[in-house]
Amino acid sequence: MKFSSATAALLLANNSKFLFASAQVTILDVVVNSDIHTTLEAAVLAAPEVIRETLSDETASLTLFAPDDTAFEKVPADYLTNLLSPEWSSHLVCLLTSHVLGTRVASTDLPEGSIEAEAVSGEKIVVTKDEGGVTVDGVRVTAADIAADNGVIHSISERPILPSCVEGTGIETLQSMPLQYLKLTTLIEKAGLTETLKEGESFTIFAPTNSAFSKLDKYIIDFLNEDMDALAKVLTYHVVAGNAYLAEDSSLTTVEGGSLDITGTADDLQVNGIDIAQDNLLVGNGVIHQIKEVLIPDDLVLPDPPECTGFACFFQGIPCFSGSAMVETRTMGKVPMKDLKLGDEIAVGNGNYEPVYSFGHYHPTAQSKDFVELMTKEQGSMKVSKEHLVFVQDAQKTKSVTAGSLQKGDRLVLDTANGDSATISSIKQSATIRDGLYAPFTPSGKFVVNDHFVVSSFIGGYDDQPEGLTILGMKLSFQWMSHAFEFPHRVVCHYWGQCLNETYDENGLSNGWATLPLSFINTFVFNESTTMFKPMILSIMVGVFAVFNLIEMVVFQYPSAMAAVVAATMYLANQKKKNANKNIL
């Protein structure tokens, strides 16, 4: 397609500052003064300024494979018009820079046969030299070695070079990568959206990977597979009409009608708080952005999680804090809990920091309606699952209780030198969390959240006993039992440092360290067939817990002090023996 003289004149007038000849004749000068490259000239002038700066750089040494007007006539007129519009600027830059090599390569420099060269765009193009001359991307060079002071030009007439950024569609690209997108493309096909995404003029797709779908709870996947309206709603929430080249702090409207907020920095972007793993993958009819989690519209009504029974189910998908809860770290300052990693040192109170040696629960995509929001007049609020243990001030002592048992007027322990507390002024029941659930474990079994509140790493149970259990007449707190029960996990992960590659099951529970103990408890403590043995089993567990605490104190926490005590005891025993021997003599 040739541009009219009026169009060319308008483009030339708007960019006249680039057309004055310099002391040297650059590649840009040659293109501008060519009678057979007027469409290429118009494309260069319509592209962002960096293209003109590159081709007119007098210090450069470049090679341009220049499509003439006949070559551009092979491109559909509507598509070419789109390419020259601002909405397609990144595609145009990709197309043009795929015709440029970063070094001067004359036809006489080429060896016989084929070589693979990397264009400035990063696209790999094949250049072949044979008896008939030179071809590039399968297109014969019609005029070779047109000289410029900053490089050389080879004119082509059959068609332009066609990089991947202007070929194919988004859905075809996704279908070509099943190891990454099989689950997404399967659902798109099931919802009947494949042809729509193929035939549309341009779309931007936020594409969750296979692993992103694996993070969804099974009941949600089952729901989407059964409810086609819900499935279509979720999928179209990932699609934006037109080309959305991502920019910081922007908002996009999806085909579904909802909005997507782009935040972060150029090298670390998020969409609705979800990490974008790869952005701006250009395809013939739009853009693909790879994301690490599935986007769920706020107004989508999801089914309630399936009910289950037993103690182990109590831990699945419920605890503990949401991903947006703030924690103080030693090196990074305040960060949301979802950004914590194993080994990060977090505040635990009184100016002390301890490492996160494990996540008993780590579920970035989990949601819960089983939270409470505890509001205070003095120090703001915190949202916490009802089963999570928090520390409260009761008379002159501090105790841990489940958050769901708290009432207006109870006093939450604060991280202050004076042991201050904040009075709960109101409680919002059934608060909803949608940004993941986390349970960071520290050696002391506690940490500080939202600047002020001292909370436990653990959860409790039993609505009628929110503080703990009474076993053989002894009142044992959930905090003490949980911390003791964690001893083997703490030894391996904290003291020996062997859990930096910890993995989690589909419920977000730490594989082995959470799943196996909970399975044991469910089998031997809460199974109806073992009810008559429950007091005995619990008594044995308490005895084991006490031994765990003693071993931890002796071996890990105060080994030198205990060694001194043992040495002193042995010395006194030896002296007593010597005195006894003297008396005998």
XYZ file of C-alpha atoms in Angstrom:
585
model
C 0.000 0.000 0.000
C 1.393 3.401 -1.016
C 0.633 6.466 1.020
C -0.919 9.438 -0.763
C 1.249 12.468 -1.371
C -0.903 14.386 1.114
C -0.282 11.796 3.839
C 3.430 11.727 3.164
C 3.582 15.527 3.137
C 1.816 15.713 6.504
C 4.194 13.200 8.049
C 7.198 14.998 6.581
C 6.002 18.370 7.837
C 5.494 17.044 11.379
C 8.982 15.615 11.476
C 10.973 18.109 9.432
C 13.641 18.498 12.100
C 14.893 15.018 11.248
C 15.159 15.632 7.515
C 17.832 18.298 7.249
C 20.928 16.781 5.771
C 23.959 16.685 7.997
C 27.583 16.649 6.951
C 27.174 12.897 6.588
C 24.576 10.948 4.659
C 22.897 8.626 7.133
C 20.612 5.669 6.558
C 17.681 7.915 7.493
C 18.761 10.424 4.807
C 18.872 7.699 2.178
C 15.381 6.439 3.085
C 13.895 9.934 3.134
C 15.350 10.788 -0.280
C 14.349 7.508 -1.911
C 11.468 7.538 -4.400
C 10.657 3.851 -3.835
C 10.698 3.759 -0.009
C 7.971 6.301 0.750
C 5.917 3.865 2.862
C 9.008 2.901 4.873
C 9.719 6.615 5.314
C 6.167 7.208 6.567
C 6.525 4.271 8.998
C 9.817 5.615 10.344
C 8.280 9.056 10.838
C 5.184 7.577 12.546
C 7.287 5.486 14.932
C 8.611 6.742 18.273
C 11.563 9.076 18.046
C 14.069 6.381 19.011
C 13.774 4.867 15.512
C 14.780 8.093 13.779
C 17.555 8.677 16.287
C 18.919 5.191 15.618
C 18.905 5.462 11.838
C 20.412 8.973 11.883
C 23.123 8.188 14.449
C 26.359 9.229 12.721
C 28.456 7.134 15.103
C 26.578 3.914 14.372
C 27.399 1.138 11.955
C 24.153 -0.490 10.851
C 22.549 -2.668 8.221
C 18.994 -1.915 7.068
C 16.966 -4.376 5.017
C 14.623 -1.781 3.506
C 11.185 -2.906 2.213
C 10.231 -0.781 -0.788
C 6.709 0.352 -1.604
C 5.991 -2.822 -3.531
C 6.865 -4.899 -0.457
C 4.465 -2.949 1.753
C 1.653 -3.486 -0.768
C 1.697 -7.136 0.373
C 0.614 -6.048 3.868
C -3.188 -5.705 4.324
C -4.050 -2.021 4.120
C -6.109 -1.971 7.330
C -3.353 -3.666 9.306
C -0.737 -1.269 7.941
C -2.918 1.674 8.889
C -3.201 0.263 12.403
C 0.573 -0.138 12.647
C 1.074 3.547 11.913
C -1.312 4.610 14.699
C -0.072 5.467 18.216
C -2.023 2.510 19.672
C 0.307 0.133 17.790
C 3.577 1.976 18.397
C 5.371 -0.913 20.120
C 4.417 -3.285 17.294
C 5.734 -0.772 14.744
C 9.022 -0.420 16.623
C 9.332 -4.219 16.687
C 8.617 -4.463 12.939
C 11.102 -1.756 11.969
C 13.926 -2.872 14.262
C 13.527 -6.426 12.953
C 14.870 -5.022 9.646
C 17.994 -3.584 11.296
C 21.265 -5.294 12.240
C 23.528 -3.639 14.792
C 26.608 -3.933 12.506
C 27.388 -3.046 8.893
C 27.150 -6.164 6.735
C 27.773 -5.676 3.003
C 26.817 -8.449 0.612
C 30.509 -9.010 -0.064
C 31.044 -9.695 3.660
C 28.626 -12.619 3.669
C 29.883 -16.194 3.293
C 28.221 -18.635 0.918
C 25.286 -20.397 2.586
C 23.033 -19.360 5.435
C 23.725 -17.614 8.720
C 21.438 -16.590 11.563
C 21.657 -12.956 12.587
C 20.049 -11.158 15.496
C 18.163 -8.016 14.595
C 18.054 -4.985 16.878
C 14.572 -6.132 17.977
C 16.051 -9.414 19.217
C 14.375 -11.346 16.405
C 16.507 -14.035 14.767
C 16.573 -13.700 10.973
C 18.208 -16.000 8.441
C 20.436 -14.404 5.796
C 21.451 -16.584 2.832
C 23.960 -15.969 0.051
C 23.894 -18.100 -3.093
C 24.442 -17.797 -6.837
C 21.334 -15.649 -7.190
C 22.438 -13.137 -4.597
C 21.250 -12.513 -1.031
C 17.959 -13.400 0.659
C 16.771 -12.401 4.134
C 13.890 -14.170 5.876
C 13.288 -15.898 2.540
C 12.986 -12.595 0.653
C 15.403 -11.792 -2.199
C 17.414 -8.571 -1.922
C 16.664 -6.559 -5.073
C 19.258 -3.815 -4.573
C 22.272 -4.533 -2.389
C 24.958 -2.386 -0.801
C 23.323 1.038 -0.963
C 25.934 3.085 0.879
C 25.420 5.405 3.839
C 28.034 6.910 6.134
C 26.596 5.076 9.156
C 25.903 1.732 7.480
C 24.562 -0.031 4.450
C 21.087 -0.634 2.986
C 19.759 -3.692 1.148
C 16.391 -3.083 -0.528
C 13.749 -5.862 -0.626
C 10.559 -5.961 -2.746
C 8.705 -9.240 -2.161
C 7.407 -8.393 1.337
C 8.687 -6.970 4.624
C 10.420 -9.221 7.132
C 7.643 -10.630 9.337
C 8.752 -10.991 12.972
C 6.619 -12.862 15.505
C 5.326 -9.577 16.915
C 3.204 -8.972 13.793
C 2.265 -12.559 12.964
C -0.345 -14.861 14.432
C -2.848 -14.155 17.189
C -2.667 -14.173 20.951
C -4.684 -17.359 21.321
C -2.547 -19.144 18.704
C 0.593 -18.085 20.541
C -0.793 -19.428 23.814
C -1.824 -22.684 22.137
C 1.719 -23.096 20.840
C 3.069 -23.145 24.400
C 1.138 -25.926 26.196
C 3.788 -26.367 28.890
C 2.883 -22.893 30.107
C -0.700 -22.277 29.016
C -2.507 -25.590 28.409
C -4.955 -25.054 31.293
C -5.789 -21.538 30.106
C -6.330 -22.477 26.464
C -8.404 -25.511 27.457
C -10.740 -23.301 29.489
C -10.894 -20.704 26.695
C -11.947 -23.449 24.276
C -14.499 -24.777 26.766
C -16.029 -21.312 27.171
C -16.304 -20.913 23.378
C -13.984 -17.897 23.249
C -11.227 -19.247 20.983
C -12.626 -17.937 17.695
C -13.481 -14.575 19.264
C -9.859 -14.090 20.320
C -8.659 -15.157 16.864
C -10.918 -12.908 14.834
C -10.863 -9.731 16.928
C -8.833 -6.780 15.667
C -6.676 -6.495 18.784
C -6.743 -7.830 22.333
C -4.488 -7.743 25.368
C -4.497 -10.995 27.326
C -3.309 -11.309 30.919
C -2.366 -14.974 30.721
C -2.166 -17.101 33.892
C 0.265 -19.989 33.600
C -0.519 -23.627 34.371
C 1.036 -23.182 37.810
C -1.212 -20.152 38.415
C -4.295 -22.327 37.951
C -2.739 -24.945 40.242
C -2.860 -22.381 43.051
C -6.656 -22.228 42.900
C -8.562 -24.407 45.332
C -10.039 -27.484 43.710
C -13.604 -26.488 44.523
C -13.099 -23.222 42.596
C -11.718 -25.071 39.568
C -14.682 -27.468 39.743
C -17.077 -24.515 39.975
C -15.587 -22.815 36.888
C -15.711 -26.063 34.913
C -19.404 -26.467 35.717
C -20.667 -22.869 35.474
C -19.999 -21.543 31.952
C -21.233 -18.025 32.791
C -18.776 -17.811 35.699
C -15.995 -19.236 33.535
C -16.629 -16.698 30.777
C -16.713 -13.913 33.368
C -13.329 -14.924 34.795
C -11.700 -15.388 31.373
C -12.947 -12.090 29.922
C -11.726 -10.390 33.104
C -8.251 -11.295 31.796
C -8.826 -9.600 28.416
C -8.593 -5.913 27.495
C -9.717 -4.601 24.100
C -6.844 -3.054 22.156
C -3.117 -3.055 22.814
C -2.317 -2.384 26.455
C 1.400 -1.675 26.652
C 1.835 -1.621 30.404
C 2.762 1.533 32.264
C 3.197 2.164 35.966
C 0.195 3.308 37.995
C -2.423 2.885 35.284
C -5.914 1.414 35.134
C -7.445 -0.741 32.393
C -11.039 -1.731 31.673
C -11.541 -5.392 30.824
C -13.907 -6.963 28.303
C -15.809 -8.322 31.328
C -16.371 -4.722 32.453
C -14.202 -4.722 35.558
C -11.013 -2.762 36.092
C -7.384 -3.819 36.435
C -4.928 -1.658 38.357
C -1.299 -1.720 37.210
C 1.157 -0.855 39.980
C 4.828 -1.289 40.806
C 7.916 -0.243 38.884
C 8.913 -0.814 35.270
C 10.921 -3.899 36.230
C 8.451 -5.214 38.804
C 4.849 -4.663 37.735
C 1.704 -6.061 39.333
C -1.887 -6.276 38.154
C -4.385 -6.080 41.017
C -1.483 -6.962 43.315
C -0.519 -10.071 41.312
C 3.006 -10.303 39.906
C 3.421 -9.977 36.153
C 6.096 -12.515 35.248
C 6.598 -11.324 31.650
C 5.061 -8.261 30.084
C 4.549 -6.967 26.551
C 4.844 -10.157 24.511
C 3.718 -8.758 21.157
C 1.629 -10.851 18.738
C -0.099 -10.079 15.466
C -3.399 -9.052 17.026
C -2.349 -7.688 20.397
C -0.277 -8.208 23.511
C 0.204 -10.968 26.064
C 1.257 -10.406 29.690
C 2.117 -13.545 31.655
C 0.836 -13.494 35.241
C 1.547 -15.748 38.216
C -1.995 -16.020 39.584
C -5.543 -16.127 38.276
C -7.501 -12.862 38.418
C -10.915 -13.180 40.069
C -13.512 -10.381 39.569
C -14.559 -8.810 42.859
C -18.237 -9.279 42.101
C -17.987 -12.977 41.200
C -19.994 -14.996 43.706
C -17.909 -18.038 44.569
C -19.332 -21.118 46.282
C -18.492 -21.720 49.911
C -15.586 -24.104 50.510
C -16.722 -27.690 51.039
C -17.248 -28.648 54.649
C -15.100 -31.291 56.237
C -14.791 -32.741 59.720
C -11.908 -33.548 61.989
C -9.107 -31.547 63.529
C -6.988 -31.513 60.370
C -9.727 -29.751 58.409
C -9.641 -27.018 61.009
C -6.224 -26.024 59.681
C -6.962 -26.181 55.967
C -7.589 -22.912 54.159
C -8.439 -21.004 57.376
C -5.383 -19.629 59.195
C -3.868 -17.110 59.733
C -3.131 -13.583 58.413
C -3.897 -12.083 55.022
C -1.228 -11.186 52.499
C -1.794 -7.462 53.078
C -1.062 -7.578 56.830
C 2.093 -5.553 57.475
C 5.187 -6.815 59.281
C 8.441 -5.076 60.145
C 11.614 -6.667 58.770
C 15.175 -5.994 59.824
C 16.480 -5.215 56.317
C 13.480 -4.205 54.174
C 11.417 -2.161 56.604
C 7.664 -2.669 56.576
C 6.388 -5.144 53.977
C 3.083 -6.952 53.376
C 3.111 -10.519 54.613
C 2.769 -11.864 51.066
C 6.284 -10.507 50.320
C 7.951 -12.413 53.172
C 10.411 -15.155 52.311
C 11.988 -17.903 54.358
C 14.913 -16.513 56.317
C 13.593 -12.939 56.514
C 13.987 -11.532 60.031
C 10.798 -9.971 61.380
C 9.988 -8.028 64.540
C 8.830 -10.166 67.456
C 8.651 -7.426 70.099
C 10.898 -5.326 72.348
C 13.168 -4.405 69.447
C 14.040 -8.023 68.698
C 13.969 -9.722 65.297
C 13.795 -13.432 64.525
C 13.963 -15.335 61.226
C 10.938 -16.889 59.566
C 12.132 -20.488 59.580
C 8.963 -21.891 57.991
C 5.463 -21.080 56.853
C 3.085 -23.503 58.509
C 0.570 -22.150 56.025
C 1.393 -20.427 52.716
C -1.463 -19.996 50.255
C -1.158 -16.892 48.009
C -4.558 -17.336 46.320
C -6.631 -18.475 49.293
C -9.710 -16.553 50.376
C -11.632 -16.662 53.627
C -14.833 -15.271 55.084
C -13.859 -16.491 58.529
C -11.871 -13.445 59.658
C -12.630 -10.833 62.292
C -11.498 -7.227 62.207
C -10.434 -6.000 65.642
C -10.597 -2.220 65.886
C -9.017 -0.100 68.608
C -9.136 3.615 69.262
C -5.447 3.805 70.171
C -3.614 1.844 67.459
C -5.854 1.136 64.485
C -7.033 -2.342 63.583
C -6.049 -5.775 62.329
C -7.856 -8.504 60.442
C -7.139 -11.997 61.716
C -8.705 -15.424 61.326
C -11.034 -16.368 64.159
C -8.881 -19.364 65.124
C -5.616 -17.426 65.279
C -4.052 -16.871 68.684
C -3.498 -13.278 69.775
C -2.062 -11.979 73.028
C -4.281 -10.050 75.441
C -3.699 -8.378 78.775
C -5.776 -9.906 81.547
C -5.345 -8.263 84.957
C -1.580 -8.417 85.523
C -0.765 -11.249 83.135
C -0.559 -11.838 79.403
C -2.347 -14.774 77.834
C -3.047 -16.079 74.336
C -6.624 -16.628 73.153
C -8.343 -17.241 69.836
C -9.290 -14.027 68.036
C -12.861 -15.208 67.514
C -13.440 -15.342 71.266
C -12.518 -11.681 71.872
C -15.088 -9.125 72.947
C -15.364 -5.378 72.989
C -13.290 -4.062 75.905
C -10.611 -6.783 75.750
C -7.067 -5.393 75.636
C -4.640 -6.403 72.899
C -0.949 -6.556 73.844
C 1.169 -3.983 72.031
C 4.857 -3.978 71.196
C 6.005 -1.306 73.643
C 8.711 -1.184 76.268
C 6.073 -0.648 78.957
C 3.911 -3.589 77.893
C 1.033 -1.308 76.931
C -2.253 -2.574 75.531
C -4.980 -1.254 73.243
C -8.647 -1.681 74.071
C -10.888 -3.221 71.427
C -13.545 -0.636 70.593
C -15.473 -2.700 68.052
C -15.335 -6.031 66.239
C -16.431 -6.717 62.671
C -17.446 -10.327 62.285
C -17.127 -12.354 59.065
C -14.570 -10.049 57.444
C -13.528 -11.318 53.996
C -9.921 -11.841 52.900
C -9.009 -12.338 49.236
C -5.225 -11.843 49.141
C -3.885 -15.126 50.462
C -3.322 -16.633 53.898
C 0.001 -16.958 55.708
C 1.363 -18.360 58.985
C 5.026 -17.396 59.451
C 6.788 -19.394 62.178
C 9.466 -17.744 64.325
C 11.578 -19.454 67.009
C 9.681 -17.716 69.811
C 6.315 -18.463 68.200
C 5.217 -14.841 67.955
C 5.654 -11.688 65.860
C 4.359 -8.117 65.527
C 1.736 -7.243 62.905
C 0.452 -3.853 61.663
C 3.149 -1.972 63.609
C 1.814 -2.648 67.090
C -0.009 -5.903 67.775
C 1.868 -8.874 69.237
C 0.383 -12.090 67.859
C 1.162 -15.785 67.856
C 2.468 -17.926 65.011
C -0.181 -20.512 65.872
C -3.904 -21.126 66.032
C -6.149 -22.629 68.655
C -9.506 -24.355 68.795
C -12.464 -25.299 70.966
C -15.086 -22.573 71.190
C -15.690 -23.291 74.860
C -11.951 -23.238 75.726
C -10.380 -20.376 73.720
C -7.169 -20.346 75.793
C -6.263 -24.039 75.844
C -7.120 -27.457 77.269
C -7.277 -28.911 80.751
C -5.526 -32.288 80.835
C -5.148 -34.315 84.068
C -6.079 -31.218 86.014
C -3.444 -29.069 84.290
C -4.521 -26.052 82.254
C -2.310 -25.937 79.162
C -2.435 -23.045 76.707
C -2.675 -23.590 72.972
C 0.392 -21.355 72.638
C 2.507 -23.601 74.879
C 1.279 -26.827 73.279
C 1.678 -25.537 69.717
C 5.145 -24.164 70.391
C 6.211 -27.444 71.997
C 4.605 -29.505 69.253
C 6.628 -27.487 66.737
C 9.958 -28.497 68.327
C 11.078 -31.121 65.751
C 10.107 -28.772 62.915
C 11.991 -25.927 64.613
C 15.124 -28.045 65.106
C 15.386 -29.044 61.461
C 14.303 -25.721 59.941
C 15.667 -23.128 62.372
C 18.566 -24.655 64.261
C 19.810 -26.791 61.366
C 18.581 -24.529 58.536
C 17.282 -27.331 56.322
C 13.949 -25.881 55.132
C 14.885 -23.083 52.735
C 13.271 -25.065 49.873
C 10.073 -25.817 51.763
C 7.067 -26.779 49.634
C 3.333 -26.614 50.298
C 0.382 -28.799 49.406
C -2.787 -27.699 47.573
C -4.214 -26.399 50.855
C -1.128 -24.285 51.547
C 0.127 -26.512 54.370
C 3.847 -27.103 54.749
C 4.476 -30.535 53.240
C 5.445 -33.032 55.901
C 5.829 -30.602 58.775
C 2.155 -29.631 58.841
C 0.380 -32.371 56.933
C 1.841 -35.396 58.749
C 1.383 -34.163 62.353
C -2.159 -33.023 61.613
C -2.931 -36.368 60.041
C -1.619 -38.051 63.195
C -3.772 -35.876 65.452
C -6.841 -36.432 63.308
C -6.306 -40.199 63.368
C -5.418 -40.777 66.993
C -7.029 -37.903 68.871
C -10.225 -37.023 67.028
C -11.120 -40.308 65.419
C -14.223 -41.744 67.062
C -12.665 -45.207 67.308
C -9.950 -43.819 69.604
C -12.222 -41.720 71.837
C -11.765 -43.961 74.887
C -7.986 -43.610 74.615
C -8.035 -39.836 74.183
C -7.042 -38.948 77.789
C -4.113 -41.354 77.624
C -2.993 -40.093 74.197
C -3.251 -36.466 75.280
C -1.322 -37.199 78.482
C 1.471 -38.857 76.506
C 1.552 -35.882 74.125
C 1.840 -33.433 77.024
C 4.711 -35.483 78.472
C 6.440 -35.445 75.100
C 5.873 -31.697 74.839
C 7.504 -31.175 78.244
C 10.506 -33.257 77.180
C 10.739 -31.239 73.938
C 10.865 -27.996 75.917
C 13.567 -29.338 78.234
C 15.692 -30.595 75.335
C 15.366 -27.288 73.478
C 16.438 -25.344 76.556
C 19.364 -27.623 77.370
C 20.684 -28.359 73.894
C 19.834 -25.289 71.859
C 18.917 -22.255 73.942
C 21.182 -22.327 76.977
C 23.798 -25.038 76.355
C 26.653 -23.148 78.011
C 24.616 -22.350 81.119
C 23.472 -25.934 81.445
C 27.033 -27.161 80.893
C 28.173 -24.886 83.715
C 25.441 -26.228 86.000
C 26.413 -29.814 85.178
C 30.117 -29.046 85.735
C 29.363 -27.356 89.070
C 27.201 -30.283 90.149
C 29.916 -32.756 89.247
C 32.517 -30.660 91.067
C 30.422 -30.511 94.252
C 29.767 -34.245 94.071
C 33.478 -34.891 93.704
C 34.316 -32.637 96.672
C 31.714 -34.408 98.780
C 33.255 -37.732 97.865
C 36.725 -36.502 98.813
C 35.483 -35.248 102.189
C 33.808 -38.579 102.829
C 37.071 -40.391 102.120
C 38.923 -38.111 104.544
C 36.432 -38.883 107.298
C 36.918 -42.589 106.763
C 40.666 -42.182 107.128
